[in-house]
Amino acid sequence: MEKPGQSIDTVRRFFLFLLSVLSLGNFLFTTEIISQESNQKKPEKHSVHTENKNDLQDTNEPDGILVKGYTDTGLTGIKQNVRLKDIPATVNTIDDRELKARSADQWLSAISYTPGILAIQNYGGFNTLTIRGLDSRNVLLLRDGVRDDTFLIQNSSPMSNFANVERIEILKGPNSVLYGQGAMAGVINLISKKPQKKAGYEFSASGGSFGTRRASLGATGPIGAESLRYRIDAATSQYEGFRVNSHSLNNVFSSLEWDISQKHTLSILSGKTFDFTKPDAGLPKSKNPKTDLVEPGISPNNNYNTNDDYLKSNSGSFKIQLNSKFSNILSMRSFISHLPQTYYYFAAEDLSHSSIDQNTIERDHLHFETKRSPLQGTVELNWTFQTGFKHQLLSGYEYHWMISRHRRRYFPEGTTSVHIQYPKIDSVQPLPENFTDRKTLYQQMHSLYFQDWMEFPGAIKFLLGGRYDS
């Protein structure tokens, strides 16, 4: 039996432990207001009807989770109406509810807990990841089904906040048959929030340690009749950081949906991001790497960057899409998209010990500018038919054009220096302004692909696909 003195000592130790945890963490205090008209439908009378045998709807199989490409309620998957358990790949979905539960408004905090994925951030602003051991160059990033080849080109990318993201869909495994180059490890699709037929409004504000401030608002509903709907989302995320590695992420997105008829729906999406990040070169490496990872005695709060270091990222998005359902067995999806991106970066990257003064850290610097302008057009046809067994045939054509301009200059080790124990966020010494390394990349690609999902009697299923790029 525990004595009274031991009980008090236990409470005291727990209280001290709690204080130590609170002193280390980054905590948010959130206020959220959601106003939306009731979506509950009145009970309807059910009528008995018969199904046409030519309708080709499988009514004998139990309901399952469907992977429905880019429809409002489905998953990315293989762009076809296929149950999740039948897909020869691992699918992970992070929906809006889970993002809120994690208080995740950025790429790193959103996908870090997904099995098989290692997500990291380099120099305070560039996000990269591995899926099952394969790096970002083998992971295709999609934005509402549109290719974003940033990972394929430079292996890392700045990412804005996720205020307009409804869910993140991760398909792990080779998917080059449908998506082409860059999809060997998997596909990650960022799905935006869609306009709703019922009016709804959202507002969220958060505050936390290290100067964390977040705010987002959204509005959706019909414009007159329910056949025309809109949605607007805007958000900002501010963070000062305990190492003066601050960021400011801001974006605004809008979308419009119009049911032209019962068979055709037109969607228009557009958005803009304005992000600014103070890069972080980290801490100096230890002189004795066998015993220590970083130099002993250095405060983890030390920042060795200059006042001139920055990462400025601006990106836009525009997409116009037409969904057509000609019958229960034939449908078509077509869209045109444009995703311009611009990055400006200057920062100290490598920290090394001076060979002259043991109290001095020497820095090198990298400066680059990237402007990328991709254009994509896609037409896909889904056809369900039978030839003794059931077929779900997807066929598509994709056109991709891109121009990417990149220029950079590198300043070697020892260009600038700073005190190892008491660094100051100083202005960098004057540097030459000419860019010695300039690259321009042009890309144009035509692609044809198909995928036939076949279901044989006896619960046997077979998937056949192919793709041609030129």
Short mmCIF file of C-alpha atoms in Angstrom, two decimals:
data_model
loop_
_atom_site.label_atom_id
_atom_site.label_comp_id
_atom_site.label_asym_id
_atom_site.label_seq_id
_atom_site.Cartn_x
_atom_site.Cartn_y
_atom_site.Cartn_z
CA MET A 1 0.00 0.00 0.00
CA GLU A 2 1.35 3.42 -1.04
CA LYS A 3 2.20 5.79 1.79
CA PRO A 4 0.85 9.40 1.80
CA GLY A 5 4.33 10.83 1.24
CA GLN A 6 4.89 8.58 -1.75
CA SER A 7 1.52 9.64 -3.22
CA ILE A 8 2.44 13.34 -2.99
CA ASP A 9 5.83 12.65 -4.54
CA THR A 10 4.18 10.78 -7.41
CA VAL A 11 1.81 13.69 -8.10
CA ARG A 12 4.73 16.13 -7.99
CA ARG A 13 6.76 14.09 -10.49
CA PHE A 14 3.77 13.82 -12.82
CA PHE A 15 3.21 17.59 -12.62
CA LEU A 16 6.87 18.28 -13.46
CA PHE A 17 6.70 15.83 -16.36
CA LEU A 18 3.59 17.57 -17.70
CA LEU A 19 5.31 20.96 -17.53
CA SER A 20 8.34 19.60 -19.42
CA VAL A 21 6.08 18.27 -22.19
CA LEU A 22 4.20 21.56 -22.47
CA SER A 23 7.46 23.48 -22.74
CA LEU A 24 8.57 21.44 -25.77
CA GLY A 25 5.43 21.24 -27.85
CA ASN A 26 3.71 23.36 -30.44
CA PHE A 27 0.12 23.64 -29.28
CA LEU A 28 -2.90 25.03 -31.06
CA PHE A 29 -6.10 26.46 -29.64
CA THR A 30 -8.77 26.28 -32.28
CA THR A 31 -12.05 28.07 -32.80
CA GLU A 32 -14.25 26.82 -35.60
CA ILE A 33 -17.69 27.92 -36.76
CA ILE A 34 -19.65 25.88 -39.28
CA SER A 35 -23.07 26.88 -40.48
CA GLN A 36 -24.83 24.71 -42.99
CA GLU A 37 -28.41 23.96 -43.89
CA SER A 38 -29.66 20.58 -42.88
CA ASN A 39 -28.89 17.91 -45.43
CA GLN A 40 -31.42 15.48 -43.99
CA LYS A 41 -33.94 14.41 -46.57
CA LYS A 42 -37.56 13.81 -45.79
CA PRO A 43 -38.65 10.18 -45.86
CA GLU A 44 -39.67 9.17 -49.34
CA LYS A 45 -42.03 6.48 -50.42
CA HIS A 46 -40.21 3.56 -51.99
CA SER A 47 -41.58 2.00 -55.12
CA VAL A 48 -40.86 -1.49 -56.38
CA HIS A 49 -39.24 -1.60 -59.79
CA THR A 50 -37.44 -4.11 -61.96
CA GLU A 51 -33.95 -3.78 -63.38
CA ASN A 52 -33.26 -4.09 -67.09
CA LYS A 53 -30.93 -7.02 -67.70
CA ASN A 54 -29.07 -4.94 -70.25
CA ASP A 55 -28.25 -2.35 -67.59
CA LEU A 56 -25.12 -4.36 -66.69
CA GLN A 57 -25.32 -3.33 -63.03
CA ASP A 58 -24.03 -6.07 -60.74
CA THR A 59 -26.88 -6.37 -58.24
CA ASN A 60 -25.85 -9.76 -56.87
CA GLU A 61 -22.61 -8.60 -55.27
CA PRO A 62 -22.59 -7.05 -51.81
CA ASP A 63 -21.90 -3.35 -51.44
CA GLY A 64 -18.25 -2.42 -51.09
CA ILE A 65 -15.98 0.58 -51.01
CA LEU A 66 -15.63 1.82 -54.57
CA VAL A 67 -12.68 3.49 -56.20
CA LYS A 68 -14.26 5.95 -58.61
CA GLY A 69 -11.49 8.01 -60.13
CA TYR A 70 -12.27 11.70 -59.87
CA THR A 71 -15.96 11.56 -58.99
CA ASP A 72 -17.22 13.48 -55.98
CA THR A 73 -17.34 10.55 -53.58
CA GLY A 74 -14.79 8.08 -54.88
CA LEU A 75 -11.09 7.43 -54.49
CA THR A 76 -8.30 7.95 -56.99
CA GLY A 77 -7.46 4.32 -57.61
CA ILE A 78 -7.60 3.15 -61.19
CA LYS A 79 -10.16 5.69 -62.50
CA GLN A 80 -12.87 3.01 -62.64
CA ASN A 81 -15.79 1.89 -60.48
CA VAL A 82 -13.96 -0.92 -58.74
CA ARG A 83 -14.26 -2.09 -55.16
CA LEU A 84 -11.30 -1.23 -52.98
CA LYS A 85 -10.58 -4.86 -52.09
CA ASP A 86 -10.20 -5.73 -55.79
CA ILE A 87 -7.48 -3.19 -56.52
CA PRO A 88 -3.98 -4.71 -56.84
CA ALA A 89 -2.44 -1.90 -54.79
CA THR A 90 -2.58 -0.34 -51.33
CA VAL A 91 -4.85 2.70 -51.03
CA ASN A 92 -4.74 5.19 -48.12
CA THR A 93 -7.20 8.04 -47.80
CA ILE A 94 -6.83 11.03 -45.47
CA ASP A 95 -10.14 12.86 -45.39
CA ASP A 96 -11.09 16.30 -44.11
CA ARG A 97 -12.14 14.93 -40.72
CA GLU A 98 -8.75 13.29 -40.16
CA LEU A 99 -6.89 16.42 -41.28
CA LYS A 100 -8.79 18.45 -38.69
CA ALA A 101 -8.17 15.85 -35.98
CA ARG A 102 -4.41 16.12 -36.63
CA SER A 103 -4.61 19.91 -36.93
CA ALA A 104 -2.74 19.32 -40.18
CA ASP A 105 -2.79 22.20 -42.61
CA GLN A 106 0.45 21.34 -44.42
CA TRP A 107 1.95 18.54 -46.47
CA LEU A 108 4.35 17.30 -43.79
CA SER A 109 1.84 16.99 -40.95
CA ALA A 110 -0.84 15.58 -43.26
CA ILE A 111 0.90 12.51 -44.68
CA SER A 112 3.63 11.76 -42.12
CA TYR A 113 1.53 9.12 -40.34
CA THR A 114 0.73 7.12 -43.47
CA PRO A 115 2.34 3.63 -43.38
CA GLY A 116 5.13 3.14 -45.88
CA ILE A 117 5.74 6.88 -46.37
CA LEU A 118 8.63 8.94 -45.03
CA ALA A 119 8.04 12.67 -45.50
CA ILE A 120 10.70 15.24 -44.66
CA GLN A 121 11.33 18.94 -45.24
CA ASN A 122 14.71 20.23 -46.42
CA TYR A 123 16.08 23.70 -45.67
CA GLY A 124 12.80 24.72 -44.06
CA GLY A 125 10.66 24.82 -47.18
CA PHE A 126 11.22 22.01 -49.68
CA ASN A 127 9.09 18.91 -49.12
CA THR A 128 10.20 15.50 -50.26
CA LEU A 129 9.23 11.92 -49.45
CA THR A 130 9.86 8.25 -50.06
CA ILE A 131 7.26 5.55 -50.63
CA ARG A 132 8.45 2.03 -49.83
CA GLY A 133 12.06 3.16 -50.18
CA LEU A 134 11.66 4.93 -53.55
CA ASP A 135 12.28 8.68 -53.57
CA SER A 136 10.09 11.53 -54.78
CA ARG A 137 11.17 11.22 -58.41
CA ASN A 138 9.14 8.00 -58.51
CA VAL A 139 6.03 9.53 -56.92
CA LEU A 140 3.50 11.32 -59.12
CA LEU A 141 1.67 14.24 -57.53
CA LEU A 142 -1.82 15.01 -58.84
CA ARG A 143 -3.96 18.04 -58.09
CA ASP A 144 -7.57 17.13 -58.76
CA GLY A 145 -6.33 14.55 -61.25
CA VAL A 146 -3.93 16.93 -63.00
CA ARG A 147 -0.22 16.07 -63.23
CA ASP A 148 2.23 18.13 -61.20
CA ASP A 149 5.72 17.03 -62.29
CA THR A 150 7.61 19.03 -59.66
CA PHE A 151 8.85 15.92 -57.84
CA LEU A 152 9.88 14.31 -61.11
CA ILE A 153 11.95 17.34 -62.16
CA GLN A 154 13.59 18.49 -58.93
CA ASN A 155 12.79 15.81 -56.31
CA SER A 156 11.31 18.33 -53.84
CA SER A 157 8.75 21.09 -53.82
CA PRO A 158 7.35 23.90 -51.66
CA MET A 159 3.75 23.21 -50.65
CA SER A 160 1.08 25.67 -49.56
CA ASN A 161 -1.45 25.01 -46.80
CA PHE A 162 -4.28 22.53 -47.28
CA ALA A 163 -7.27 24.70 -46.40
CA ASN A 164 -9.05 23.88 -49.66
CA VAL A 165 -8.13 20.17 -49.62
CA GLU A 166 -11.05 17.84 -48.95
CA ARG A 167 -8.99 14.67 -48.87
CA ILE A 168 -5.65 13.19 -49.85
CA GLU A 169 -5.63 9.89 -51.70
CA ILE A 170 -2.46 7.79 -51.78
CA LEU A 171 -2.14 4.82 -54.11
CA LYS A 172 1.04 2.86 -53.37
CA GLY A 173 2.50 0.66 -56.07
CA PRO A 174 3.44 0.97 -59.77
CA ASN A 175 0.89 3.01 -61.74
CA SER A 176 2.77 4.00 -64.89
CA VAL A 177 0.24 2.24 -67.14
CA LEU A 178 -2.38 4.87 -66.36
CA TYR A 179 -0.28 7.85 -65.36
CA GLY A 180 2.94 7.50 -67.33
CA GLN A 181 6.37 8.61 -66.12
CA GLY A 182 7.00 9.32 -62.47
CA ALA A 183 4.46 6.88 -61.00
CA MET A 184 6.67 3.89 -60.20
CA ALA A 185 6.34 4.17 -56.40
CA GLY A 186 2.80 5.51 -56.28
CA VAL A 187 0.38 8.36 -56.86
CA ILE A 188 -0.74 11.08 -54.45
CA ASN A 189 -3.87 13.01 -55.42
CA LEU A 190 -4.89 16.21 -53.62
CA ILE A 191 -8.67 16.54 -53.97
CA SER A 192 -10.20 20.01 -53.56
CA LYS A 193 -13.47 20.74 -51.84
CA LYS A 194 -16.41 20.74 -54.24
CA PRO A 195 -19.43 23.05 -54.54
CA GLN A 196 -22.55 21.80 -52.73
CA LYS A 197 -26.24 22.11 -53.52
CA LYS A 198 -26.95 23.23 -49.94
CA ALA A 199 -25.63 26.57 -48.70
CA GLY A 200 -22.83 26.26 -46.16
CA TYR A 201 -20.26 28.48 -44.47
CA GLU A 202 -17.09 27.70 -42.52
CA PHE A 203 -14.70 29.74 -40.44
CA SER A 204 -11.75 28.50 -38.42
CA ALA A 205 -9.13 30.37 -36.38
CA SER A 206 -6.21 28.90 -34.44
CA GLY A 207 -3.38 30.18 -32.30
CA GLY A 208 -0.48 28.41 -30.65
CA SER A 209 3.10 28.49 -29.49
CA PHE A 210 6.02 29.85 -31.52
CA GLY A 211 3.81 32.49 -33.08
CA THR A 212 1.47 30.03 -34.77
CA ARG A 213 -1.62 31.66 -36.28
CA ARG A 214 -4.07 30.11 -38.70
CA ALA A 215 -7.33 31.26 -40.21
CA SER A 216 -9.53 29.86 -42.96
CA LEU A 217 -12.98 30.52 -44.33
CA GLY A 218 -15.16 28.87 -46.92
CA ALA A 219 -18.55 29.34 -48.52
CA THR A 220 -20.58 27.15 -50.83
CA GLY A 221 -24.10 26.85 -52.16
CA PRO A 222 -26.34 27.28 -55.19
CA ILE A 223 -26.50 30.36 -57.37
CA GLY A 224 -30.21 30.60 -57.97
CA ALA A 225 -31.13 27.06 -58.99
CA GLU A 226 -29.30 24.01 -57.64
CA SER A 227 -27.98 23.28 -61.12
CA LEU A 228 -25.42 26.09 -60.69
CA ARG A 229 -23.18 25.92 -57.61
CA TYR A 230 -20.12 27.75 -56.28
CA ARG A 231 -17.43 27.37 -53.66
CA ILE A 232 -14.80 29.81 -52.33
CA ASP A 233 -12.00 28.98 -49.89
CA ALA A 234 -9.27 31.23 -48.49
CA ALA A 235 -6.68 30.56 -45.79
CA THR A 236 -3.52 31.84 -44.17
CA SER A 237 -0.96 30.08 -41.96
CA GLN A 238 1.66 32.06 -40.04
CA TYR A 239 4.51 30.55 -38.01
CA GLU A 240 7.49 32.31 -36.43
CA GLY A 241 9.35 29.21 -35.28
CA PHE A 242 11.59 28.61 -32.29
CA ARG A 243 14.65 28.91 -34.59
CA VAL A 244 13.43 32.02 -36.44
CA ASN A 245 12.50 29.72 -39.33
CA SER A 246 9.20 31.40 -40.04
CA HIS A 247 6.73 30.87 -42.86
CA SER A 248 3.64 32.56 -44.24
CA LEU A 249 1.37 30.40 -46.41
CA ASN A 250 -1.60 32.05 -48.10
CA ASN A 251 -4.01 30.88 -50.77
CA VAL A 252 -7.44 31.41 -52.28
CA PHE A 253 -9.44 28.96 -54.41
CA SER A 254 -12.78 29.10 -56.18
CA SER A 255 -14.83 26.59 -58.13
CA LEU A 256 -18.04 26.57 -60.12
CA GLU A 257 -20.21 23.64 -61.19
CA TRP A 258 -23.03 23.75 -63.72
CA ASP A 259 -25.36 20.87 -64.52
CA ILE A 260 -25.92 21.69 -68.17
CA SER A 261 -28.33 18.78 -68.41
CA GLN A 262 -28.90 15.45 -66.72
CA LYS A 263 -26.04 14.03 -68.77
CA HIS A 264 -23.47 16.82 -68.74
CA THR A 265 -21.77 18.73 -65.89
CA LEU A 266 -19.26 21.53 -66.42
CA SER A 267 -16.72 22.38 -63.69
CA ILE A 268 -14.32 25.32 -63.50
CA LEU A 269 -11.62 25.48 -60.80
CA SER A 270 -9.07 28.23 -60.19
CA GLY A 271 -6.69 29.14 -57.39
CA LYS A 272 -3.62 31.09 -56.36
CA THR A 273 -1.01 30.62 -53.62
CA PHE A 274 1.38 33.18 -52.13
CA ASP A 275 3.94 31.58 -49.81
CA PHE A 276 7.05 32.94 -48.08
CA THR A 277 9.46 30.88 -45.97
CA LYS A 278 12.67 31.67 -44.10
CA PRO A 279 15.02 28.76 -44.90
CA ASP A 280 16.86 26.85 -42.21
CA ALA A 281 20.39 25.51 -42.75
CA GLY A 282 20.23 23.49 -39.52
CA LEU A 283 23.05 23.04 -37.01
CA PRO A 284 26.78 22.50 -37.66
CA LYS A 285 27.85 18.88 -37.88
CA SER A 286 30.08 17.48 -35.18
CA LYS A 287 33.83 17.40 -35.65
CA ASN A 288 33.62 13.84 -34.30
CA PRO A 289 30.67 12.27 -36.19
CA LYS A 290 31.33 8.87 -34.60
CA THR A 291 30.31 10.19 -31.18
CA ASP A 292 27.96 13.12 -31.90
CA LEU A 293 25.63 14.07 -34.71
CA VAL A 294 25.91 17.84 -34.14
CA GLU A 295 28.62 19.88 -32.45
CA PRO A 296 28.24 19.53 -28.63
CA GLY A 297 27.34 22.59 -26.60
CA ILE A 298 25.43 24.36 -29.37
CA SER A 299 21.96 25.64 -28.52
CA PRO A 300 19.21 24.07 -30.66
CA ASN A 301 17.74 27.58 -31.01
CA ASN A 302 20.76 28.84 -32.96
CA ASN A 303 20.01 29.96 -36.51
CA TYR A 304 22.96 30.24 -38.90
CA ASN A 305 21.16 31.77 -41.86
CA THR A 306 21.38 35.36 -43.03
CA ASN A 307 18.69 38.01 -43.00
CA ASP A 308 18.64 37.89 -46.80
CA ASP A 309 17.72 34.21 -47.00
CA TYR A 310 14.26 33.49 -48.36
CA LEU A 311 12.05 31.08 -50.27
CA LYS A 312 9.23 32.69 -52.18
CA SER A 313 6.77 30.41 -53.93
CA ASN A 314 3.83 31.46 -56.10
CA SER A 315 1.63 29.03 -57.96
CA GLY A 316 -1.66 29.08 -59.78
CA SER A 317 -4.17 26.54 -60.99
CA PHE A 318 -6.88 26.58 -63.60
CA LYS A 319 -8.97 23.66 -64.78
CA ILE A 320 -12.12 23.37 -66.86
CA GLN A 321 -13.71 19.92 -66.97
CA LEU A 322 -16.74 18.36 -68.63
CA ASN A 323 -18.26 15.14 -67.28
CA SER A 324 -20.71 13.39 -69.59
CA LYS A 325 -22.80 10.35 -68.78
CA PHE A 326 -24.40 9.14 -71.99
CA SER A 327 -25.95 6.05 -70.41
CA ASN A 328 -25.48 3.65 -67.52
CA ILE A 329 -22.71 1.92 -69.48
CA LEU A 330 -20.96 4.79 -71.25
CA SER A 331 -19.42 7.97 -69.79
CA MET A 332 -16.71 10.47 -70.70
CA ARG A 333 -14.43 12.85 -68.81
CA SER A 334 -12.47 15.62 -70.50
CA PHE A 335 -10.51 18.57 -69.12
CA ILE A 336 -7.91 21.24 -69.87
CA SER A 337 -5.62 22.51 -67.11
CA HIS A 338 -2.81 24.99 -66.50
CA LEU A 339 -0.60 24.92 -63.36
CA PRO A 340 2.01 27.74 -63.47
CA GLN A 341 4.66 27.72 -60.71
CA THR A 342 7.42 30.15 -59.72
CA TYR A 343 10.11 29.68 -57.03
CA TYR A 344 12.68 32.20 -55.81
CA TYR A 345 15.29 30.88 -53.40
CA PHE A 346 18.42 32.21 -51.72
CA ALA A 347 19.90 30.59 -48.62
CA ALA A 348 22.95 29.35 -46.78
CA GLU A 349 22.90 25.57 -47.13
CA ASP A 350 26.13 23.97 -45.95
CA LEU A 351 27.77 24.78 -42.60
CA SER A 352 31.40 23.77 -42.04
CA HIS A 353 34.02 24.41 -39.37
CA SER A 354 36.66 26.97 -40.23
CA SER A 355 40.20 25.63 -40.52
CA ILE A 356 41.54 28.96 -39.22
CA ASP A 357 39.29 29.76 -36.26
CA GLN A 358 37.56 27.01 -34.24
CA ASN A 359 34.83 29.46 -33.17
CA THR A 360 33.84 30.27 -36.74
CA ILE A 361 31.38 28.53 -39.04
CA GLU A 362 31.81 29.00 -42.78
CA ARG A 363 28.76 28.99 -45.05
CA ASP A 364 28.09 28.41 -48.72
CA HIS A 365 25.05 29.86 -50.51
CA LEU A 366 22.71 28.79 -53.29
CA HIS A 367 20.51 31.12 -55.30
CA PHE A 368 18.07 29.92 -57.95
CA GLU A 369 14.89 30.92 -59.74
CA THR A 370 12.50 28.50 -61.40
CA LYS A 371 9.52 29.30 -63.62
CA ARG A 372 7.41 26.42 -64.87
CA SER A 373 4.32 26.54 -67.08
CA PRO A 374 2.62 23.17 -67.81
CA LEU A 375 -0.49 22.66 -69.94
CA GLN A 376 -2.47 19.42 -69.99
CA GLY A 377 -5.48 18.14 -71.91
CA THR A 378 -7.16 14.79 -71.25
CA VAL A 379 -10.09 12.85 -72.70
CA GLU A 380 -11.19 9.56 -71.09
CA LEU A 381 -13.96 7.16 -72.02
CA ASN A 382 -15.43 4.54 -69.66
CA TRP A 383 -17.45 1.73 -71.25
CA THR A 384 -19.06 -1.25 -69.51
CA PHE A 385 -20.03 -4.23 -71.67
CA GLN A 386 -20.14 -8.04 -71.72
CA THR A 387 -18.60 -10.70 -73.95
CA GLY A 388 -19.50 -13.76 -71.95
CA PHE A 389 -18.00 -11.99 -68.94
CA LYS A 390 -18.09 -8.40 -67.70
CA HIS A 391 -15.69 -5.71 -68.97
CA GLN A 392 -15.02 -2.24 -67.59
CA LEU A 393 -12.91 -0.60 -70.26
CA LEU A 394 -11.15 2.71 -69.75
CA SER A 395 -9.43 4.34 -72.70
CA GLY A 396 -7.87 7.77 -72.82
CA TYR A 397 -5.75 10.32 -74.65
CA GLU A 398 -3.52 12.83 -72.87
CA TYR A 399 -1.57 15.79 -74.19
CA HIS A 400 1.10 17.37 -72.02
CA TRP A 401 3.16 20.46 -72.83
CA MET A 402 5.54 22.26 -70.50
CA ILE A 403 8.28 24.85 -70.53
CA SER A 404 10.54 25.18 -67.48
CA ARG A 405 13.18 27.87 -67.06
CA HIS A 406 15.75 27.50 -64.31
CA ARG A 407 18.77 29.61 -63.43
CA ARG A 408 21.06 29.40 -60.43
CA ARG A 409 24.35 30.55 -58.97
CA TYR A 410 26.38 28.82 -56.29
CA PHE A 411 28.74 30.46 -53.81
CA PRO A 412 31.26 27.96 -52.37
CA GLU A 413 32.24 27.22 -48.80
CA GLY A 414 33.70 30.18 -46.95
CA THR A 415 31.75 32.82 -48.86
CA THR A 416 30.41 34.10 -45.53
CA SER A 417 31.08 33.20 -41.89
CA VAL A 418 29.39 33.40 -38.50
CA HIS A 419 30.27 32.70 -34.85
CA ILE A 420 29.55 29.11 -33.82
CA GLN A 421 28.12 29.84 -30.36
CA TYR A 422 26.53 33.26 -30.86
CA PRO A 423 25.34 33.54 -34.45
CA LYS A 424 23.39 36.58 -35.51
CA ILE A 425 20.89 36.86 -38.34
CA ASP A 426 23.21 39.05 -40.36
CA SER A 427 22.98 40.60 -43.79
CA VAL A 428 25.08 38.67 -46.24
CA GLN A 429 28.14 40.29 -47.73
CA PRO A 430 27.79 41.60 -51.33
CA LEU A 431 27.75 38.76 -53.85
CA PRO A 432 28.04 38.75 -57.65
CA GLU A 433 24.72 39.00 -59.42
CA ASN A 434 25.33 37.07 -62.61
CA PHE A 435 23.73 33.64 -63.02
CA THR A 436 26.27 31.23 -64.48
CA ASP A 437 23.97 28.21 -64.81
CA ARG A 438 20.85 28.57 -66.96
CA LYS A 439 18.63 25.75 -68.20
CA THR A 440 15.46 25.70 -70.26
CA LEU A 441 13.40 22.52 -70.54
CA TYR A 442 10.75 21.97 -73.20
CA GLN A 443 8.48 18.96 -73.02
CA GLN A 444 5.68 17.82 -75.29
CA MET A 445 4.04 14.43 -74.98
CA HIS A 446 1.13 12.58 -76.55
CA SER A 447 -0.17 9.57 -74.65
CA LEU A 448 -2.66 6.81 -75.37
CA TYR A 449 -3.66 4.34 -72.68
CA PHE A 450 -6.28 1.74 -71.86
CA GLN A 451 -7.25 -0.48 -68.97
CA ASP A 452 -9.74 -3.33 -69.08
CA TRP A 453 -11.10 -4.68 -65.80
CA MET A 454 -12.56 -8.13 -66.47
CA GLU A 455 -14.72 -10.17 -64.11
CA PHE A 456 -15.08 -13.86 -64.83
CA PRO A 457 -17.50 -16.32 -63.20
CA GLY A 458 -16.29 -17.74 -59.92
CA ALA A 459 -15.03 -14.45 -58.45
CA ILE A 460 -12.05 -14.39 -60.84
CA LYS A 461 -10.89 -10.95 -61.91
CA PHE A 462 -8.24 -9.91 -64.39
CA LEU A 463 -6.73 -6.50 -65.13
CA LEU A 464 -5.15 -5.71 -68.50
CA GLY A 465 -3.64 -2.35 -69.37
CA GLY A 466 -1.22 -0.59 -71.67
CA ARG A 467 0.15 2.86 -72.43
CA TYR A 468 2.05 4.51 -75.26
CA ASP A 469 3.90 7.84 -74.84
CA SER A 470 5.58 9.80 -77.61
#
